[in-house]
């Protein structure tokens, strides 16, 4: 076991603490991949040799330090690779690390439904189940040629390998600074969709203003919805073009929210995250003949100048988004 998948039990309004918690992991290994809004992958191969402890023992130290220094508990999954560590995390509980031992990959996966494997979507799972391949153990035992006939050559080969516990993924160090987040917690669990949309409008306006202030654009927008029972749903959308335009961010946020089909869901908080940040000067903008859109962009420029001169409260974020 060399890979940890850590999810910090952060209250929604304290997501800004994630960079510090990533710094805690980096005290053990420089190979840390941020998984916003509240998680990370850490490759401990070098740390196991350096500290003379295995991954589970190091996970216990990380948990104690997170509690002592930041008052934040965490759940941790450990495995030989990132995929298995992520899957182990689903079974983990605060105070207890769920580990997949080396050599026990197939046993860990065998009884799980095929849909539990990362990368297996609803359509693929349905196709496999129609042929009796409803568990990963059965998929692993099936001939490769059969899987390739059912789901295609490349997908079948990857599925066959993963079901047998072959994890070719790796931890890619990144930085949480490559993204910006705007949290909108509610004072009480909120049922009203109109209030949800107003919160998204405000969050998208804030993200747009912050992106323009640092001359950045984002390629991807991610929406995280936290519910009253502390569960959550996360959806991401790649934008048609990299942008810092508040109206475009708002439209994408609304589309993701509507696609969730929430019906009287008790929402505790909404978080929008702009990801894949790149310099604005490197991005191209598709010209439009829509006079309303051009007018909004000009108003944004005026509002940005007002913020730069009089401070961030000179214009309320979200008030200019369409």
mmCIF file of C-alpha atoms in Angstrom:
data_model
loop_
_atom_site.group_PDB
_atom_site.id
_atom_site.type_symbol
_atom_site.label_atom_id
_atom_site.label_comp_id
_atom_site.label_asym_id
_atom_site.label_seq_id
_atom_site.Cartn_x
_atom_site.Cartn_y
_atom_site.Cartn_z
ATOM 1 C CA UNK A 1 0.000 0.000 0.000
ATOM 2 C CA UNK A 2 1.669 3.177 -1.158
ATOM 3 C CA UNK A 3 -1.136 5.564 -2.139
ATOM 4 C CA UNK A 4 -3.434 7.413 0.236
ATOM 5 C CA UNK A 5 -6.710 9.027 -0.776
ATOM 6 C CA UNK A 6 -7.625 11.546 1.918
ATOM 7 C CA UNK A 7 -10.907 13.392 2.336
ATOM 8 C CA UNK A 8 -10.861 16.095 4.974
ATOM 9 C CA UNK A 9 -14.107 16.605 6.873
ATOM 10 C CA UNK A 10 -14.218 20.317 6.101
ATOM 11 C CA UNK A 11 -17.329 22.357 6.854
ATOM 12 C CA UNK A 12 -18.416 23.921 3.535
ATOM 13 C CA UNK A 13 -17.460 27.451 4.535
ATOM 14 C CA UNK A 14 -13.903 26.400 5.464
ATOM 15 C CA UNK A 15 -12.779 25.121 2.064
ATOM 16 C CA UNK A 16 -10.102 27.823 2.092
ATOM 17 C CA UNK A 17 -8.220 25.653 4.629
ATOM 18 C CA UNK A 18 -7.484 23.022 1.958
ATOM 19 C CA UNK A 19 -4.101 24.518 0.866
ATOM 20 C CA UNK A 20 -2.844 24.340 4.468
ATOM 21 C CA UNK A 21 -3.996 20.741 4.789
ATOM 22 C CA UNK A 22 -2.232 19.903 1.530
ATOM 23 C CA UNK A 23 0.870 21.429 3.085
ATOM 24 C CA UNK A 24 0.460 18.937 5.941
ATOM 25 C CA UNK A 25 0.548 16.056 3.448
ATOM 26 C CA UNK A 26 3.576 17.594 1.723
ATOM 27 C CA UNK A 27 5.511 17.241 4.991
ATOM 28 C CA UNK A 28 5.455 13.493 4.249
ATOM 29 C CA UNK A 29 5.760 13.459 0.448
ATOM 30 C CA UNK A 30 6.101 16.021 -2.349
ATOM 31 C CA UNK A 31 3.883 13.881 -4.597
ATOM 32 C CA UNK A 32 0.461 15.252 -3.630
ATOM 33 C CA UNK A 33 -2.466 15.732 -6.012
ATOM 34 C CA UNK A 34 -5.204 18.079 -4.851
ATOM 35 C CA UNK A 35 -8.778 16.843 -5.314
ATOM 36 C CA UNK A 36 -10.879 19.944 -4.580
ATOM 37 C CA UNK A 37 -12.958 20.802 -2.732
ATOM 38 C CA UNK A 38 -11.813 18.650 0.214
ATOM 39 C CA UNK A 39 -9.513 15.814 -0.813
ATOM 40 C CA UNK A 40 -6.102 14.749 -2.046
ATOM 41 C CA UNK A 41 -4.043 11.814 -3.264
ATOM 42 C CA UNK A 42 -0.591 11.244 -1.768
ATOM 43 C CA UNK A 43 2.095 8.847 -3.040
ATOM 44 C CA UNK A 44 3.981 7.567 0.030
ATOM 45 C CA UNK A 45 6.489 5.245 -1.606
ATOM 46 C CA UNK A 46 9.439 7.390 -0.596
ATOM 47 C CA UNK A 47 7.902 8.266 2.781
ATOM 48 C CA UNK A 48 7.518 4.609 3.781
ATOM 49 C CA UNK A 49 11.230 4.053 3.348
ATOM 50 C CA UNK A 50 12.236 7.375 4.924
ATOM 51 C CA UNK A 51 10.045 7.137 8.046
ATOM 52 C CA UNK A 52 10.245 3.364 8.395
ATOM 53 C CA UNK A 53 6.447 3.080 8.588
ATOM 54 C CA UNK A 54 3.850 1.702 6.208
ATOM 55 C CA UNK A 55 1.080 3.763 4.619
ATOM 56 C CA UNK A 56 -1.552 2.852 7.227
ATOM 57 C CA UNK A 57 0.733 3.940 10.074
ATOM 58 C CA UNK A 58 1.534 7.200 8.294
ATOM 59 C CA UNK A 59 -2.195 7.732 7.714
ATOM 60 C CA UNK A 60 -2.732 7.604 11.474
ATOM 61 C CA UNK A 61 -0.062 10.258 11.990
ATOM 62 C CA UNK A 62 -1.639 12.470 9.310
ATOM 63 C CA UNK A 63 -5.055 12.131 10.937
ATOM 64 C CA UNK A 64 -3.725 13.069 14.384
ATOM 65 C CA UNK A 65 -1.842 16.088 13.030
ATOM 66 C CA UNK A 66 -4.876 17.319 11.078
ATOM 67 C CA UNK A 67 -6.966 17.139 14.250
ATOM 68 C CA UNK A 68 -4.319 18.710 16.495
ATOM 69 C CA UNK A 69 -3.263 21.546 14.194
ATOM 70 C CA UNK A 70 -6.489 22.366 12.327
ATOM 71 C CA UNK A 71 -9.302 20.676 14.237
ATOM 72 C CA UNK A 72 -10.209 18.751 11.077
ATOM 73 C CA UNK A 73 -10.867 15.009 10.994
ATOM 74 C CA UNK A 74 -10.422 12.989 7.825
ATOM 75 C CA UNK A 75 -11.273 9.673 6.212
ATOM 76 C CA UNK A 76 -8.495 7.807 4.431
ATOM 77 C CA UNK A 77 -8.318 4.984 1.914
ATOM 78 C CA UNK A 78 -5.031 3.247 1.117
ATOM 79 C CA UNK A 79 -4.087 1.019 -1.761
ATOM 80 C CA UNK A 80 -1.376 0.012 -4.212
ATOM 81 C CA UNK A 81 -2.644 2.584 -6.737
ATOM 82 C CA UNK A 82 -4.859 5.684 -7.005
ATOM 83 C CA UNK A 83 -7.933 3.788 -8.263
ATOM 84 C CA UNK A 84 -7.864 1.296 -5.414
ATOM 85 C CA UNK A 85 -7.180 4.023 -2.849
ATOM 86 C CA UNK A 86 -10.215 5.967 -4.105
ATOM 87 C CA UNK A 87 -12.395 2.878 -3.902
ATOM 88 C CA UNK A 88 -11.102 2.053 -0.418
ATOM 89 C CA UNK A 89 -12.027 5.572 0.685
ATOM 90 C CA UNK A 90 -15.698 4.762 0.100
ATOM 91 C CA UNK A 91 -15.502 2.168 2.894
ATOM 92 C CA UNK A 92 -13.423 4.321 5.244
ATOM 93 C CA UNK A 93 -14.729 5.964 8.394
ATOM 94 C CA UNK A 94 -13.304 8.749 10.562
ATOM 95 C CA UNK A 95 -10.619 7.271 12.787
ATOM 96 C CA UNK A 96 -10.222 4.128 10.679
ATOM 97 C CA UNK A 97 -8.173 3.770 7.489
ATOM 98 C CA UNK A 98 -9.571 1.329 4.928
ATOM 99 C CA UNK A 99 -6.643 -0.404 3.252
ATOM 100 C CA UNK A 100 -6.335 -2.677 0.230
ATOM 101 C CA UNK A 101 -3.242 -4.826 0.865
ATOM 102 C CA UNK A 102 -0.860 -5.653 -1.936
ATOM 103 C CA UNK A 103 -1.882 -8.987 -3.420
ATOM 104 C CA UNK A 104 -5.455 -8.629 -2.136
ATOM 105 C CA UNK A 105 -6.742 -6.481 -4.986
ATOM 106 C CA UNK A 106 -8.917 -9.120 -6.656
ATOM 107 C CA UNK A 107 -10.424 -10.212 -3.362
ATOM 108 C CA UNK A 108 -11.245 -6.586 -2.501
ATOM 109 C CA UNK A 109 -12.930 -6.007 -5.874
ATOM 110 C CA UNK A 110 -14.601 -9.375 -6.489
ATOM 111 C CA UNK A 111 -17.967 -8.860 -4.802
ATOM 112 C CA UNK A 112 -18.464 -5.236 -5.771
ATOM 113 C CA UNK A 113 -21.011 -4.207 -8.423
ATOM 114 C CA UNK A 114 -19.491 -3.396 -11.778
ATOM 115 C CA UNK A 115 -20.750 0.204 -11.531
ATOM 116 C CA UNK A 116 -18.456 0.742 -8.523
ATOM 117 C CA UNK A 117 -15.400 0.720 -10.785
ATOM 118 C CA UNK A 118 -14.261 4.254 -11.705
ATOM 119 C CA UNK A 119 -14.883 4.974 -15.366
ATOM 120 C CA UNK A 120 -17.811 2.556 -15.722
ATOM 121 C CA UNK A 121 -20.861 4.604 -16.650
ATOM 122 C CA UNK A 122 -24.532 3.718 -16.527
ATOM 123 C CA UNK A 123 -24.709 2.494 -20.134
ATOM 124 C CA UNK A 124 -21.629 0.260 -19.815
ATOM 125 C CA UNK A 125 -22.847 -1.186 -16.512
ATOM 126 C CA UNK A 126 -26.259 -1.918 -18.019
ATOM 127 C CA UNK A 127 -24.699 -3.726 -20.984
ATOM 128 C CA UNK A 128 -22.496 -5.874 -18.757
ATOM 129 C CA UNK A 129 -25.346 -6.713 -16.377
ATOM 130 C CA UNK A 130 -27.511 -7.863 -19.293
ATOM 131 C CA UNK A 131 -24.909 -10.566 -19.931
ATOM 132 C CA UNK A 132 -24.606 -11.556 -16.273
ATOM 133 C CA UNK A 133 -21.400 -9.633 -15.642
ATOM 134 C CA UNK A 134 -22.827 -7.733 -12.700
ATOM 135 C CA UNK A 135 -19.839 -7.988 -10.317
ATOM 136 C CA UNK A 136 -16.186 -7.163 -10.789
ATOM 137 C CA UNK A 137 -15.278 -10.746 -9.932
ATOM 138 C CA UNK A 138 -17.295 -12.003 -12.891
ATOM 139 C CA UNK A 139 -15.833 -9.326 -15.156
ATOM 140 C CA UNK A 140 -12.317 -10.325 -14.105
ATOM 141 C CA UNK A 141 -13.064 -13.980 -14.887
ATOM 142 C CA UNK A 142 -14.621 -13.230 -18.285
ATOM 143 C CA UNK A 143 -12.472 -13.710 -21.423
ATOM 144 C CA UNK A 144 -10.961 -10.486 -22.700
ATOM 145 C CA UNK A 145 -12.379 -11.119 -26.170
ATOM 146 C CA UNK A 146 -15.905 -11.285 -24.716
ATOM 147 C CA UNK A 147 -15.554 -7.937 -22.963
ATOM 148 C CA UNK A 148 -14.151 -6.334 -26.096
ATOM 149 C CA UNK A 149 -17.105 -7.548 -28.155
ATOM 150 C CA UNK A 150 -19.512 -6.090 -25.589
ATOM 151 C CA UNK A 151 -17.968 -2.676 -24.882
ATOM 152 C CA UNK A 152 -15.250 -2.162 -27.490
ATOM 153 C CA UNK A 153 -11.573 -3.069 -27.789
ATOM 154 C CA UNK A 154 -9.980 -0.293 -25.713
ATOM 155 C CA UNK A 155 -12.708 -0.100 -23.052
ATOM 156 C CA UNK A 156 -12.829 -3.880 -22.760
ATOM 157 C CA UNK A 157 -9.083 -4.140 -22.210
ATOM 158 C CA UNK A 158 -9.070 -1.384 -19.571
ATOM 159 C CA UNK A 159 -12.098 -2.881 -17.843
ATOM 160 C CA UNK A 160 -10.515 -6.333 -17.777
ATOM 161 C CA UNK A 161 -7.317 -4.989 -16.223
ATOM 162 C CA UNK A 162 -9.024 -2.826 -13.617
ATOM 163 C CA UNK A 163 -11.412 -5.602 -12.544
ATOM 164 C CA UNK A 164 -8.341 -7.732 -11.822
ATOM 165 C CA UNK A 165 -6.845 -4.967 -9.697
ATOM 166 C CA UNK A 166 -4.316 -3.698 -12.240
ATOM 167 C CA UNK A 167 -4.055 0.007 -11.433
ATOM 168 C CA UNK A 168 -1.915 1.930 -13.926
ATOM 169 C CA UNK A 169 -2.855 5.352 -12.596
ATOM 170 C CA UNK A 170 -0.378 7.648 -10.896
ATOM 171 C CA UNK A 171 -0.489 10.626 -8.596
ATOM 172 C CA UNK A 172 0.125 13.838 -10.530
ATOM 173 C CA UNK A 173 1.340 16.691 -8.309
ATOM 174 C CA UNK A 174 -0.653 19.838 -8.859
ATOM 175 C CA UNK A 175 -1.645 22.919 -6.929
ATOM 176 C CA UNK A 176 -4.963 23.954 -5.495
ATOM 177 C CA UNK A 177 -3.936 27.491 -6.518
ATOM 178 C CA UNK A 178 -4.768 26.472 -10.093
ATOM 179 C CA UNK A 179 -8.391 26.911 -9.126
ATOM 180 C CA UNK A 180 -10.587 29.472 -7.409
ATOM 181 C CA UNK A 181 -13.645 28.670 -5.308
ATOM 182 C CA UNK A 182 -16.655 30.642 -4.114
ATOM 183 C CA UNK A 183 -18.689 29.168 -1.251
ATOM 184 C CA UNK A 184 -22.298 30.043 -0.516
ATOM 185 C CA UNK A 185 -23.408 28.411 2.769
ATOM 186 C CA UNK A 186 -27.012 28.907 3.869
ATOM 187 C CA UNK A 187 -27.972 29.964 7.369
ATOM 188 C CA UNK A 188 -30.338 27.007 7.471
ATOM 189 C CA UNK A 189 -30.979 24.031 5.201
ATOM 190 C CA UNK A 190 -32.503 25.646 2.134
ATOM 191 C CA UNK A 191 -35.332 24.123 0.079
ATOM 192 C CA UNK A 192 -36.132 27.071 -2.195
ATOM 193 C CA UNK A 193 -34.707 26.646 -5.754
ATOM 194 C CA UNK A 194 -34.879 30.412 -6.269
ATOM 195 C CA UNK A 195 -32.526 30.944 -3.330
ATOM 196 C CA UNK A 196 -30.244 28.267 -4.735
ATOM 197 C CA UNK A 197 -30.117 30.121 -8.051
ATOM 198 C CA UNK A 198 -29.468 33.466 -6.377
ATOM 199 C CA UNK A 199 -26.568 31.884 -4.491
ATOM 200 C CA UNK A 200 -25.165 30.538 -7.772
ATOM 201 C CA UNK A 201 -25.571 33.959 -9.388
ATOM 202 C CA UNK A 202 -23.614 35.569 -6.575
ATOM 203 C CA UNK A 203 -20.904 32.885 -6.600
ATOM 204 C CA UNK A 204 -20.443 33.091 -10.377
ATOM 205 C CA UNK A 205 -20.216 36.873 -10.165
ATOM 206 C CA UNK A 206 -17.549 36.602 -7.475
ATOM 207 C CA UNK A 207 -15.525 34.074 -9.470
ATOM 208 C CA UNK A 208 -15.701 36.207 -12.599
ATOM 209 C CA UNK A 209 -14.509 39.306 -10.734
ATOM 210 C CA UNK A 210 -11.649 37.416 -9.056
ATOM 211 C CA UNK A 211 -10.547 35.843 -12.348
ATOM 212 C CA UNK A 212 -10.516 39.182 -14.149
ATOM 213 C CA UNK A 213 -8.628 40.775 -11.258
ATOM 214 C CA UNK A 214 -5.710 38.349 -11.770
ATOM 215 C CA UNK A 215 -6.034 38.290 -15.591
ATOM 216 C CA UNK A 216 -7.027 34.630 -15.695
ATOM 217 C CA UNK A 217 -9.681 32.603 -17.468
ATOM 218 C CA UNK A 218 -10.987 29.149 -16.546
ATOM 219 C CA UNK A 219 -11.630 26.129 -18.742
ATOM 220 C CA UNK A 220 -13.818 24.145 -16.341
ATOM 221 C CA UNK A 221 -16.495 25.013 -13.809
ATOM 222 C CA UNK A 222 -17.352 22.627 -10.967
ATOM 223 C CA UNK A 223 -20.468 22.752 -8.805
ATOM 224 C CA UNK A 224 -20.569 21.040 -5.400
ATOM 225 C CA UNK A 225 -23.887 20.773 -3.563
ATOM 226 C CA UNK A 226 -23.801 19.857 0.134
ATOM 227 C CA UNK A 227 -26.970 18.486 1.715
ATOM 228 C CA UNK A 228 -28.383 18.447 5.225
ATOM 229 C CA UNK A 229 -27.143 14.889 5.853
ATOM 230 C CA UNK A 230 -23.546 15.997 5.015
ATOM 231 C CA UNK A 231 -23.548 14.105 1.736
ATOM 232 C CA UNK A 232 -22.721 15.940 -1.449
ATOM 233 C CA UNK A 233 -22.967 15.935 -5.238
ATOM 234 C CA UNK A 234 -20.269 17.290 -7.542
ATOM 235 C CA UNK A 235 -20.642 18.050 -11.237
ATOM 236 C CA UNK A 236 -18.125 19.569 -13.649
ATOM 237 C CA UNK A 237 -18.549 21.164 -17.048
ATOM 238 C CA UNK A 238 -15.933 22.094 -19.628
ATOM 239 C CA UNK A 239 -16.809 25.518 -20.986
ATOM 240 C CA UNK A 240 -17.191 26.201 -24.698
ATOM 241 C CA UNK A 241 -14.235 28.559 -24.442
ATOM 242 C CA UNK A 242 -11.998 29.641 -21.538
ATOM 243 C CA UNK A 243 -13.648 32.624 -19.901
ATOM 244 C CA UNK A 244 -13.829 34.988 -16.948
ATOM 245 C CA UNK A 245 -17.163 36.408 -18.122
ATOM 246 C CA UNK A 246 -19.594 36.284 -15.193
ATOM 247 C CA UNK A 247 -22.637 35.756 -17.425
ATOM 248 C CA UNK A 248 -21.048 32.699 -19.087
ATOM 249 C CA UNK A 249 -20.084 31.269 -15.704
ATOM 250 C CA UNK A 250 -23.603 31.846 -14.409
ATOM 251 C CA UNK A 251 -25.185 30.064 -17.389
ATOM 252 C CA UNK A 252 -22.904 27.065 -16.903
ATOM 253 C CA UNK A 253 -23.681 26.988 -13.168
ATOM 254 C CA UNK A 254 -27.433 27.133 -13.832
ATOM 255 C CA UNK A 255 -27.177 24.320 -16.411
ATOM 256 C CA UNK A 256 -25.349 22.033 -13.970
ATOM 257 C CA UNK A 257 -27.830 22.851 -11.200
ATOM 258 C CA UNK A 258 -30.843 22.146 -13.420
ATOM 259 C CA UNK A 259 -29.291 18.870 -14.618
ATOM 260 C CA UNK A 260 -29.197 17.603 -11.014
ATOM 261 C CA UNK A 261 -32.997 17.611 -10.934
ATOM 262 C CA UNK A 262 -33.145 18.433 -7.226
ATOM 263 C CA UNK A 263 -36.670 18.130 -5.870
ATOM 264 C CA UNK A 264 -37.130 19.705 -2.470
ATOM 265 C CA UNK A 265 -33.544 18.881 -1.563
ATOM 266 C CA UNK A 266 -32.380 20.357 1.733
ATOM 267 C CA UNK A 267 -29.244 22.162 0.596
ATOM 268 C CA UNK A 268 -26.690 23.269 3.177
ATOM 269 C CA UNK A 269 -24.240 24.992 0.853
ATOM 270 C CA UNK A 270 -23.269 25.528 -2.770
ATOM 271 C CA UNK A 271 -19.694 25.831 -3.998
ATOM 272 C CA UNK A 272 -18.540 26.908 -7.445
ATOM 273 C CA UNK A 273 -14.951 26.251 -8.436
ATOM 274 C CA UNK A 274 -13.195 27.646 -11.507
ATOM 275 C CA UNK A 275 -10.524 25.187 -12.659
ATOM 276 C CA UNK A 276 -7.955 24.930 -15.415
ATOM 277 C CA UNK A 277 -6.837 28.540 -14.994
ATOM 278 C CA UNK A 278 -4.726 30.049 -17.772
ATOM 279 C CA UNK A 279 -3.583 33.604 -18.550
ATOM 280 C CA UNK A 280 -6.332 35.639 -20.186
ATOM 281 C CA UNK A 281 -3.923 36.873 -22.860
ATOM 282 C CA UNK A 282 -3.566 33.310 -24.147
ATOM 283 C CA UNK A 283 -7.313 32.791 -24.535
ATOM 284 C CA UNK A 284 -9.387 33.617 -27.579
ATOM 285 C CA UNK A 285 -12.924 35.001 -27.456
ATOM 286 C CA UNK A 286 -15.558 34.057 -29.999
ATOM 287 C CA UNK A 287 -17.014 37.278 -31.359
ATOM 288 C CA UNK A 288 -20.758 37.668 -31.001
ATOM 289 C CA UNK A 289 -23.318 39.953 -32.559
ATOM 290 C CA UNK A 290 -25.453 39.870 -29.428
ATOM 291 C CA UNK A 291 -25.651 43.506 -28.265
ATOM 292 C CA UNK A 292 -26.796 42.452 -24.779
ATOM 293 C CA UNK A 293 -23.713 40.298 -24.233
ATOM 294 C CA UNK A 294 -21.391 43.042 -25.415
ATOM 295 C CA UNK A 295 -23.157 45.538 -23.164
ATOM 296 C CA UNK A 296 -22.731 43.261 -20.150
ATOM 297 C CA UNK A 297 -19.022 42.872 -20.917
ATOM 298 C CA UNK A 298 -18.588 46.656 -21.046
ATOM 299 C CA UNK A 299 -20.425 47.014 -17.739
ATOM 300 C CA UNK A 300 -18.105 44.362 -16.276
ATOM 301 C CA UNK A 301 -15.091 46.415 -17.340
ATOM 302 C CA UNK A 302 -16.507 49.513 -15.640
ATOM 303 C CA UNK A 303 -17.340 47.525 -12.502
ATOM 304 C CA UNK A 304 -13.823 46.049 -12.413
ATOM 305 C CA UNK A 305 -12.307 49.526 -12.581
ATOM 306 C CA UNK A 306 -14.587 50.622 -9.743
ATOM 307 C CA UNK A 307 -13.465 47.664 -7.600
ATOM 308 C CA UNK A 308 -9.814 48.418 -8.323
ATOM 309 C CA UNK A 309 -10.280 52.043 -7.248
ATOM 310 C CA UNK A 310 -12.759 51.782 -4.352
ATOM 311 C CA UNK A 311 -12.354 48.201 -3.133
ATOM 312 C CA UNK A 312 -14.156 44.869 -3.653
ATOM 313 C CA UNK A 313 -17.395 46.086 -2.065
ATOM 314 C CA UNK A 314 -17.794 48.873 -4.588
ATOM 315 C CA UNK A 315 -19.864 46.498 -6.744
ATOM 316 C CA UNK A 316 -21.622 43.454 -5.288
ATOM 317 C CA UNK A 317 -20.460 40.210 -6.996
ATOM 318 C CA UNK A 318 -23.175 38.660 -9.120
ATOM 319 C CA UNK A 319 -25.156 41.861 -9.537
ATOM 320 C CA UNK A 320 -24.073 42.170 -13.177
ATOM 321 C CA UNK A 321 -24.546 38.572 -14.308
ATOM 322 C CA UNK A 322 -27.397 37.802 -16.640
#
